[in-house]
């Protein structure tokens, strides 16, 4: 199941750190998403992008995950050569991942 | 009066934000205060660059236009205007504000500006520093509010503090009542990006449809004395305030939700409840707070040389491959002919650009409309010009059918983060 079908997301930046909050619409899907959207999974999906530590903070009562990725913005908004130097588009990078739902 | 709701709106959520929704808010919103939050890492760096070029500049370039529209409205409706549009030069920004007010016959408006966030003289860098600003907090604004300021112009005040200060003043919250400051900070955090909580930065057609996005309204917070709040917007505006828009903004640029650090408090957003209570009305409760950090964050702007970007397009069958070849030619010539040995970024806009580094590339063979973008950073102006020359010369020397060349060179400022003991960052209110 593509995440975009069951969740919404928003990306922001501070320095060279990107955070993407991911909100699962139906609480019945939340635990499957939480179990599969892990730092290890993200690291293996985006090895050339998320270069530093990755943390995932859970807000269970809101069915939300906050992905915090260090060294993910090619140096940050004032150093990056990326057209999207803020990484605003990263929310849809994550929503493009798929998860298994029972 | 302290038991009534305080109504605070957002007039701008970033440097270049729209003006018409802000005017509408003051006209029809019965606001006690409106906040224009206009400073980010990128815009503060640009402001330092501007001030370096001209000591009378370095504040928000839209300030004059905004003040001309907003000051008469704010004066008529008794709405305070609080802003960090001063950016790297709040003194000059306040002088411009004063001049606009006087020219409009509003000489009675009390305009204050805040000095103290510029800590350039307290930061040691090995070289190339353009300026350094500490994130100062609500406490810097309180003396101006206490003395009845109608307009406050500041520089690098932390975004949520611009909202927290008038709430503290109105409700008489103590500066060490951490849970209350945590709740007020949540209000500021949710409001600081303006339309990002009313349906902006949200629409995804087919999945998240937003009504009348072209006329998205800016937000209002109705805050009670216990710090809990309802977020809403004016009727007859576009956009939406929903549980989903509030959730997305709750963690916008937040890292650990249990410890959102501001100059005022260590706020805890991890137990916040979010409930829809009516059309475009969402109720927040449950934010917490602990003692504020001892150190203030400092953004240091450094001379970043130049960002050079040049583009050219290819269309029709084989467009992707021709654009790819053109990029390879530029790379070869920048290294071999121009002697540029740092990174040259090559994008195929529409095929592989924003997400190319994330290994999410479209199919080059299928592309029928591909725009080559080449970019580099350099301290050497001649090298920046060389990139533009190399891309433009593709018109006759590159692959077939290339057109639509554009090139630009922008002076660049990079930023670094430092921390300073708050005791080293005194602030002061000035009146104009």
Coordinates of C-alpha atoms in Angstrom, one line a residue:
Chain A
X1 CA 0.0 0.0 0.0
X2 CA 1.5 3.4 -1.0
X3 CA 1.7 5.6 2.1
X4 CA 0.0 8.5 0.2
X5 CA -3.2 6.4 0.2
X6 CA -3.4 6.1 4.0
X7 CA -1.4 9.0 5.4
X8 CA -0.4 12.7 4.9
X9 CA 2.9 14.4 5.7
X10 CA 4.7 17.7 6.0
X11 CA 8.4 18.5 5.7
X12 CA 10.5 21.2 7.3
X13 CA 14.1 22.1 7.7
X14 CA 16.5 23.5 10.3
X15 CA 20.1 23.8 9.3
X16 CA 21.1 20.5 7.6
X17 CA 18.4 18.6 9.5
X18 CA 15.1 17.7 7.8
X19 CA 12.0 16.6 9.7
X20 CA 9.0 15.0 8.0
X21 CA 5.9 14.4 10.1
X22 CA 3.8 11.5 8.9
X23 CA 0.1 11.2 10.0
X24 CA -1.8 8.0 9.5
X25 CA -5.5 8.7 8.7
X26 CA -7.1 5.5 10.1
X27 CA -5.9 4.4 13.5
X28 CA -6.2 0.8 12.4
X29 CA -3.3 1.3 10.0
X30 CA -1.1 3.2 12.5
X31 CA 0.8 0.3 14.2
X32 CA 1.7 -1.3 10.9
X33 CA 3.1 2.0 9.6
X34 CA 5.0 2.6 12.9
X35 CA 6.5 -0.9 12.7
X36 CA 7.7 -0.4 9.1
X37 CA 8.8 3.3 8.9
X38 CA 11.9 2.8 11.0
X39 CA 15.3 4.6 10.9
X40 CA 16.8 1.4 9.4
X41 CA 14.1 1.3 6.6
X42 CA 14.6 5.0 5.8
X43 CA 18.4 4.6 5.8
X44 CA 18.2 1.8 3.3
X45 CA 15.7 3.6 1.1
X46 CA 17.7 6.9 0.9
X47 CA 21.3 6.0 1.5
X48 CA 22.7 8.9 -0.5
X49 CA 20.3 11.5 0.9
X50 CA 19.9 10.8 4.7
X51 CA 23.5 10.7 5.5
X52 CA 23.4 11.2 9.3
X53 CA 21.5 9.9 12.3
X54 CA 17.8 9.3 11.8
X55 CA 15.3 9.3 14.7
X56 CA 11.6 8.6 14.6
X57 CA 9.5 10.1 17.4
X58 CA 6.0 8.6 17.8
X59 CA 2.9 10.5 18.9
X60 CA 0.6 7.4 19.3
X61 CA -2.5 9.3 20.4
X62 CA -2.5 11.3 17.2
X63 CA -1.3 8.5 15.0
X64 CA 1.8 10.5 14.0
X65 CA 5.5 9.8 13.4
X66 CA 8.1 12.5 13.3
X67 CA 11.1 11.5 11.2
X68 CA 14.2 13.6 12.0
X69 CA 17.1 13.1 9.6
X70 CA 20.5 14.7 10.2
X71 CA 22.7 15.7 7.3
X72 CA 19.8 15.2 4.8
X73 CA 19.8 18.7 3.1
X74 CA 23.0 18.8 1.2
X75 CA 24.4 21.2 3.8
X76 CA 21.2 23.1 4.5
X77 CA 19.2 25.8 2.8
X78 CA 22.0 28.3 2.3
X79 CA 24.6 25.7 1.1
X80 CA 22.7 23.2 -0.9
X81 CA 22.8 23.0 -4.7
X82 CA 19.4 21.3 -4.8
X83 CA 16.7 23.3 -6.5
X84 CA 14.6 22.5 -3.4
X85 CA 17.2 23.6 -0.9
X86 CA 14.6 23.4 2.0
X87 CA 13.7 19.8 1.2
X88 CA 10.0 20.8 1.2
X89 CA 9.4 18.0 -1.3
X90 CA 10.6 15.3 1.1
X91 CA 7.1 14.8 2.5
X92 CA 6.2 13.2 -0.8
X93 CA 9.4 11.3 -0.9
X94 CA 8.2 9.5 2.2
X95 CA 4.6 9.3 1.0
X96 CA 6.0 7.5 -2.0
X97 CA 7.1 4.5 0.2
X98 CA 4.9 1.5 0.5
X99 CA 3.9 -0.4 3.6
X100 CA 2.3 -3.8 4.1
X101 CA -1.2 -3.6 5.7
X102 CA -3.1 -6.7 6.8
Chain B
X1 CA -10.5 41.9 31.1
X2 CA -8.1 39.1 31.7
X3 CA -10.8 36.4 31.7
X4 CA -11.9 37.2 28.2
X5 CA -10.4 35.5 25.2
X6 CA -7.4 37.1 23.6
X7 CA -7.6 37.2 19.8
X8 CA -4.4 37.2 17.9
X9 CA -3.8 36.7 14.2
X10 CA -1.0 36.1 11.8
X11 CA -0.3 38.7 9.1
X12 CA 2.7 37.0 7.5
X13 CA 4.3 33.6 8.0
X14 CA 7.5 34.3 6.1
X15 CA 9.4 37.1 4.5
X16 CA 7.5 37.3 1.2
X17 CA 4.0 36.3 2.4
X18 CA 0.8 37.8 1.0
X19 CA -0.7 41.1 2.2
X20 CA -4.4 40.9 1.3
X21 CA -5.2 38.2 3.9
X22 CA -3.5 40.2 6.6
X23 CA -5.5 43.3 5.8
X24 CA -8.7 41.3 5.8
X25 CA -7.9 39.8 9.2
X26 CA -7.5 43.2 10.8
X27 CA -10.5 44.6 9.0
X28 CA -12.9 41.9 10.1
X29 CA -11.2 39.8 12.8
X30 CA -11.6 42.0 15.9
X31 CA -8.0 41.3 16.7
X32 CA -6.1 42.4 19.8
X33 CA -2.8 41.8 18.0
X34 CA -1.5 40.7 14.6
X35 CA 2.0 39.2 14.2
X36 CA 4.1 39.4 11.1
X37 CA 6.7 36.6 11.3
X38 CA 9.2 37.3 8.5
X39 CA 12.6 35.9 9.5
X40 CA 14.1 32.5 8.6
X41 CA 17.7 31.2 8.2
X42 CA 17.6 32.0 4.6
X43 CA 16.0 35.5 4.8
X44 CA 18.2 36.6 7.7
X45 CA 21.2 35.7 5.7
X46 CA 19.9 37.7 2.8
X47 CA 19.2 40.6 5.1
X48 CA 22.8 40.6 6.3
X49 CA 23.9 40.6 2.6
X50 CA 21.7 43.6 1.9
X51 CA 22.9 45.6 4.9
X52 CA 26.5 44.9 3.9
X53 CA 25.7 46.5 0.6
X54 CA 23.8 49.5 2.1
X55 CA 23.8 50.2 5.8
X56 CA 20.2 51.6 5.5
X57 CA 18.9 48.2 4.3
X58 CA 18.9 44.8 5.8
X59 CA 15.3 44.7 6.9
X60 CA 12.3 43.0 5.2
X61 CA 12.0 44.4 1.7
X62 CA 8.2 44.3 1.9
X63 CA 8.1 46.3 5.2
X64 CA 7.1 49.6 3.7
X65 CA 4.4 48.2 1.5
X66 CA 3.0 46.2 4.5
X67 CA 3.1 49.2 6.9
X68 CA 1.3 51.5 4.4
X69 CA -1.6 49.1 4.3
X70 CA -1.6 47.8 7.9
X71 CA -0.9 50.9 10.0
X72 CA -4.1 52.7 9.2
X73 CA -6.1 49.5 9.7
X74 CA -4.4 48.6 13.0
X75 CA -4.9 52.2 14.2
X76 CA -8.6 52.2 13.4
X77 CA -9.3 48.8 15.0
X78 CA -6.9 49.1 18.0
X79 CA -4.8 46.1 16.9
X80 CA -1.2 45.9 18.0
X81 CA 1.3 45.0 15.3
X82 CA 4.3 42.9 16.3
X83 CA 6.9 41.9 13.8
X84 CA 10.5 40.7 13.3
X85 CA 10.6 42.4 9.9
X86 CA 13.6 44.3 11.3
X87 CA 15.7 41.2 10.4
X88 CA 19.3 42.3 10.3
X89 CA 18.5 46.0 10.8
X90 CA 15.6 46.7 13.2
X91 CA 16.7 50.3 13.8
X92 CA 16.3 51.2 10.1
X93 CA 13.1 49.2 9.9
X94 CA 11.6 51.1 12.8
X95 CA 12.7 54.4 11.3
X96 CA 10.9 53.5 8.0
X97 CA 7.8 52.4 10.0
X98 CA 7.8 55.7 11.8
X99 CA 8.1 57.6 8.5
X100 CA 5.2 55.7 7.0
X101 CA 3.1 56.3 10.1
X102 CA 3.8 60.0 10.1
X103 CA 3.2 60.4 6.3
X104 CA -0.3 58.8 6.9
X105 CA -1.1 61.2 9.7
X106 CA -0.6 58.5 12.4
X107 CA 1.9 60.4 14.4
X108 CA 0.2 59.2 17.7
X109 CA 1.1 55.5 17.0
X110 CA 3.7 54.4 19.5
X111 CA 6.5 52.6 17.6
X112 CA 9.1 50.7 19.5
X113 CA 12.1 48.7 18.3
X114 CA 14.1 46.1 20.1
X115 CA 17.9 46.1 20.2
X116 CA 20.1 43.2 21.3
X117 CA 19.8 40.2 19.0
X118 CA 22.8 41.3 16.9
X119 CA 25.7 39.5 18.7
X120 CA 28.2 39.8 15.9
X121 CA 30.8 41.3 18.3
X122 CA 30.4 38.2 20.6
X123 CA 31.0 35.4 18.1
X124 CA 34.5 34.3 17.1
X125 CA 34.8 32.8 13.6
X126 CA 37.9 32.2 11.6
X127 CA 36.8 34.6 8.9
X128 CA 34.0 35.5 6.5
X129 CA 31.4 36.3 9.1
X130 CA 28.7 38.7 7.8
X131 CA 26.7 38.8 11.0
X132 CA 25.4 36.8 14.0
X133 CA 22.0 37.0 15.6
X134 CA 20.8 35.4 18.8
X135 CA 17.2 34.1 19.1
X136 CA 15.8 36.5 21.7
X137 CA 12.5 35.7 23.4
X138 CA 9.3 37.2 24.7
X139 CA 11.1 38.9 27.6
X140 CA 12.7 41.3 25.1
X141 CA 9.3 42.5 24.0
X142 CA 7.6 42.8 27.4
X143 CA 8.9 46.3 28.4
X144 CA 7.6 47.7 25.1
X145 CA 4.2 46.1 25.7
X146 CA 4.1 47.3 29.3
X147 CA 4.6 50.9 28.1
X148 CA 1.8 50.6 25.6
X149 CA 3.5 50.1 22.2
X150 CA 1.2 50.0 19.3
X151 CA 3.9 48.7 16.9
X152 CA 6.9 46.6 17.8
X153 CA 9.7 46.1 15.3
X154 CA 12.4 43.6 16.2
X155 CA 15.0 41.4 14.5
X156 CA 15.7 37.8 15.4
X157 CA 13.0 37.3 18.0
X158 CA 12.1 33.6 18.0
X159 CA 9.0 33.0 16.0
X160 CA 6.6 31.8 18.8
X161 CA 7.9 34.5 21.2
X162 CA 6.2 37.1 19.0
X163 CA 2.9 35.6 19.9
X164 CA 3.7 34.6 23.5
X165 CA 4.7 38.1 24.6
X166 CA 1.3 39.7 24.1
X167 CA -0.4 36.7 25.7
X168 CA 1.9 37.0 28.8
X169 CA 1.2 40.7 29.0
X170 CA -2.6 40.3 28.6
X171 CA -3.1 37.5 31.0
X172 CA -0.3 38.4 33.4
X173 CA 1.5 35.1 33.0
X174 CA 4.7 34.9 35.0
X175 CA 7.9 34.4 33.1
X176 CA 8.6 31.2 35.0
X177 CA 5.2 29.6 34.8
X178 CA 6.6 27.0 32.5
X179 CA 3.4 25.1 31.7
X180 CA 1.5 28.3 30.7
X181 CA 4.5 29.5 28.6
X182 CA 4.5 26.0 27.0
X183 CA 0.8 26.5 26.0
X184 CA 1.4 30.0 24.7
X185 CA 4.3 28.7 22.8
X186 CA 2.2 26.1 21.2
X187 CA -0.2 28.8 20.0
X188 CA 2.8 30.8 18.6
X189 CA 4.3 27.7 17.0
X190 CA 1.0 26.8 15.3
X191 CA 0.3 30.4 14.1
X192 CA 3.8 31.5 13.1
X193 CA 3.6 30.1 9.5
X194 CA 0.2 31.8 8.8
X195 CA -1.5 29.9 6.0
X196 CA 0.3 26.7 6.8
X197 CA -2.4 26.0 9.4
X198 CA -5.4 27.2 7.3
X199 CA -4.9 25.0 4.2
X200 CA -1.7 26.4 2.7
X201 CA 1.3 23.9 2.1
X202 CA -1.4 21.2 2.4
X203 CA -3.4 20.6 -0.8
X204 CA -2.8 17.4 -2.7
X205 CA -5.6 17.1 -5.3
X206 CA -7.6 14.0 -5.0
X207 CA -6.2 13.2 -1.6
X208 CA -6.4 16.5 0.3
X209 CA -8.6 19.0 -1.5
X210 CA -8.7 22.5 -0.1
X211 CA -11.6 24.9 -0.9
X212 CA -10.7 28.1 -2.7
X213 CA -7.0 27.9 -2.2
X214 CA -6.5 31.1 -4.2
X215 CA -8.0 33.1 -1.3
X216 CA -6.7 31.1 1.6
X217 CA -7.4 33.0 4.8
X218 CA -4.8 33.6 7.5
X219 CA -5.4 32.2 11.0
X220 CA -6.8 33.6 14.3
X221 CA -6.1 32.1 17.7
X222 CA -8.7 32.6 20.4
X223 CA -6.7 32.1 23.6
X224 CA -8.0 31.7 27.1
X225 CA -6.3 32.6 30.4
X226 CA -5.3 29.0 30.9
X227 CA -3.4 29.0 27.6
X228 CA -5.7 26.6 25.7
X229 CA -6.8 27.9 22.4
X230 CA -9.0 27.6 19.4
X231 CA -7.5 28.1 15.9
X232 CA -9.9 29.4 13.3
X233 CA -10.1 31.8 10.3
X234 CA -12.5 34.4 8.9
X235 CA -15.6 33.3 7.1
X236 CA -15.7 34.1 3.4
X237 CA -12.0 33.1 3.1
X238 CA -10.6 30.1 1.3
X239 CA -8.7 27.2 2.9
X240 CA -9.5 25.1 5.9
X241 CA -8.7 24.7 9.6
X242 CA -9.0 21.0 10.3
X243 CA -7.5 18.4 12.6
X244 CA -5.3 17.5 9.7
X245 CA -3.9 21.0 9.0
X246 CA -3.3 21.4 12.7
X247 CA -1.5 18.1 13.1
X248 CA 0.8 18.8 10.2
X249 CA 1.8 22.2 11.7
X250 CA 2.1 20.8 15.2
X251 CA 5.4 19.1 14.3
X252 CA 6.5 21.5 11.6
X253 CA 10.3 22.0 12.1
X254 CA 10.0 20.3 15.5
X255 CA 12.4 17.5 16.3
X256 CA 11.7 15.9 19.7
X257 CA 8.1 16.8 20.5
X258 CA 8.7 16.5 24.2
X259 CA 11.3 19.3 24.1
X260 CA 10.7 22.2 21.7
X261 CA 13.4 24.7 22.7
X262 CA 12.7 28.4 22.6
X263 CA 14.3 31.3 24.4
X264 CA 11.2 31.3 26.7
X265 CA 10.6 27.7 27.7
X266 CA 11.2 24.0 26.9
X267 CA 7.8 23.3 25.5
X268 CA 6.3 19.8 25.4
X269 CA 3.9 19.1 22.5
X270 CA 3.8 15.4 23.0
X271 CA 0.5 15.2 24.8
X272 CA -1.4 17.9 22.9
X273 CA -5.0 17.0 22.1
X274 CA -6.6 18.3 18.9
X275 CA -10.3 18.4 18.4
X276 CA -12.6 19.9 15.7
X277 CA -15.3 21.9 17.5
X278 CA -17.0 23.5 14.4
X279 CA -16.5 24.5 10.8
X280 CA -12.9 25.7 10.5
X281 CA -12.5 25.6 14.3
X282 CA -10.0 23.4 16.1
X283 CA -9.4 23.3 19.8
X284 CA -6.0 22.7 21.3
X285 CA -5.2 21.6 24.9
X286 CA -2.6 19.8 26.8
X287 CA 0.7 21.4 25.9
X288 CA 3.3 21.5 28.7
X289 CA 6.5 23.2 29.6
X290 CA 9.7 23.0 31.6
X291 CA 12.4 25.5 32.4
X292 CA 13.8 27.5 29.6
X293 CA 17.3 26.7 28.2
X294 CA 20.2 28.6 29.7
X295 CA 21.8 29.2 26.3
X296 CA 20.4 31.1 23.3
X297 CA 20.7 29.8 19.8
X298 CA 22.7 32.0 17.5
X299 CA 22.6 32.0 13.7
X300 CA 25.9 33.0 12.2
X301 CA 25.8 34.2 8.6
X302 CA 29.0 33.7 6.6
X303 CA 30.1 34.9 3.2
X304 CA 29.1 32.1 0.8
X305 CA 30.5 33.5 -2.4
X306 CA 28.2 33.1 -5.3
X307 CA 25.5 30.7 -6.4
X308 CA 25.5 30.3 -10.2
X309 CA 22.6 28.6 -12.0
X310 CA 22.1 28.1 -15.7
X311 CA 19.4 26.3 -17.6
X312 CA 18.5 25.2 -21.1
X313 CA 15.6 23.0 -22.4
X314 CA 15.2 20.1 -24.8
X315 CA 11.9 18.8 -26.0
X316 CA 10.4 16.1 -28.2
X317 CA 11.6 12.6 -28.8
X318 CA 15.0 11.9 -27.1
X319 CA 14.8 15.1 -25.1
X320 CA 16.0 13.4 -21.9
X321 CA 19.1 11.9 -23.5
X322 CA 20.0 15.2 -25.2
X323 CA 19.6 17.1 -21.9
X324 CA 21.8 14.5 -20.2
X325 CA 24.5 14.8 -22.9
X326 CA 24.4 18.6 -22.5
X327 CA 24.9 18.2 -18.8
X328 CA 27.9 15.9 -19.3
X329 CA 29.4 18.4 -21.7
X330 CA 29.1 21.2 -19.1
X331 CA 30.7 19.1 -16.4
X332 CA 33.6 18.1 -18.7
X333 CA 34.2 21.7 -19.8
X334 CA 33.9 23.2 -16.3
X335 CA 36.7 20.8 -15.1
X336 CA 38.8 20.6 -18.2
X337 CA 38.6 24.0 -19.9
X338 CA 37.6 26.3 -16.9
X339 CA 39.6 24.5 -14.3
X340 CA 36.7 24.3 -11.8
X341 CA 37.3 21.4 -9.5
X342 CA 34.4 21.7 -7.0
X343 CA 30.9 20.2 -7.4
X344 CA 28.8 21.1 -10.4
X345 CA 25.2 20.0 -9.8
X346 CA 23.4 18.7 -12.9
X347 CA 19.6 18.4 -12.8
X348 CA 17.1 17.2 -15.4
X349 CA 14.1 19.2 -14.3
X350 CA 11.0 17.1 -14.9
X351 CA 13.0 13.9 -14.9
X352 CA 15.5 13.9 -12.1
X353 CA 16.0 17.0 -10.0
X354 CA 14.5 17.6 -6.5
X355 CA 14.6 13.9 -5.5
X356 CA 17.5 12.8 -7.7
X357 CA 19.8 12.7 -4.6
X358 CA 17.3 10.4 -3.0
X359 CA 17.7 8.0 -6.0
X360 CA 14.2 8.7 -7.2
X361 CA 14.7 9.4 -10.9
X362 CA 12.2 9.5 -13.7
X363 CA 12.9 7.6 -16.9
X364 CA 15.3 9.6 -19.0
X365 CA 14.2 7.7 -22.2
X366 CA 10.6 8.7 -21.7
X367 CA 11.2 12.4 -21.1
X368 CA 9.8 14.6 -23.9
X369 CA 10.3 18.0 -22.1
X370 CA 13.5 18.1 -20.1
X371 CA 15.2 21.2 -18.7
X372 CA 18.9 21.0 -17.9
X373 CA 19.9 22.9 -14.8
X374 CA 23.5 23.4 -13.9
X375 CA 24.5 24.9 -10.5
X376 CA 27.6 25.6 -8.5
X377 CA 28.9 27.6 -5.6
X378 CA 32.1 29.5 -5.8
X379 CA 33.9 32.5 -4.2
X380 CA 35.2 33.5 -7.6
X381 CA 32.9 35.6 -9.6
X382 CA 34.7 34.8 -12.8
X383 CA 34.0 31.1 -12.2
X384 CA 30.3 31.8 -11.6
X385 CA 30.3 33.6 -15.0
X386 CA 32.1 30.7 -16.6
X387 CA 29.2 28.4 -15.8
X388 CA 26.7 30.7 -17.4
X389 CA 28.9 31.0 -20.5
X390 CA 29.3 27.2 -20.8
X391 CA 25.6 26.6 -20.6
X392 CA 24.7 29.4 -23.0
X393 CA 27.3 28.2 -25.5
X394 CA 25.4 24.9 -25.7
X395 CA 23.0 26.7 -28.0
X396 CA 25.4 26.2 -30.9
X397 CA 27.9 23.8 -29.6
X398 CA 25.7 21.4 -27.7
X399 CA 23.1 18.7 -28.6
X400 CA 20.4 19.4 -31.1
X401 CA 17.3 21.5 -30.4
X402 CA 18.4 23.2 -27.2
X403 CA 16.5 26.5 -26.3
X404 CA 15.3 28.7 -23.6
X405 CA 18.6 29.5 -22.0
X406 CA 18.4 31.4 -18.6
X407 CA 21.3 32.1 -16.3
X408 CA 21.7 33.9 -13.0
X409 CA 24.3 34.6 -10.4
X410 CA 23.3 35.4 -6.8
X411 CA 25.6 36.5 -4.0
X412 CA 25.3 33.8 -1.3
X413 CA 25.4 33.7 2.5
X414 CA 25.7 30.5 4.4
X415 CA 24.7 29.9 8.0
X416 CA 26.1 28.1 11.0
X417 CA 24.6 27.6 14.5
X418 CA 26.3 28.6 17.8
X419 CA 25.1 29.0 21.3
X420 CA 25.6 31.9 23.8
X421 CA 24.9 32.2 27.5
X422 CA 21.7 34.4 27.7
X423 CA 23.5 36.6 30.2
X424 CA 25.7 37.8 27.3
X425 CA 22.6 39.0 25.3
X426 CA 21.0 42.0 27.0
X427 CA 18.1 43.6 25.1
X428 CA 16.7 47.1 25.1
X429 CA 13.6 48.9 23.9
X430 CA 13.9 52.1 21.9
X431 CA 11.0 54.5 21.0
X432 CA 10.6 56.4 17.8

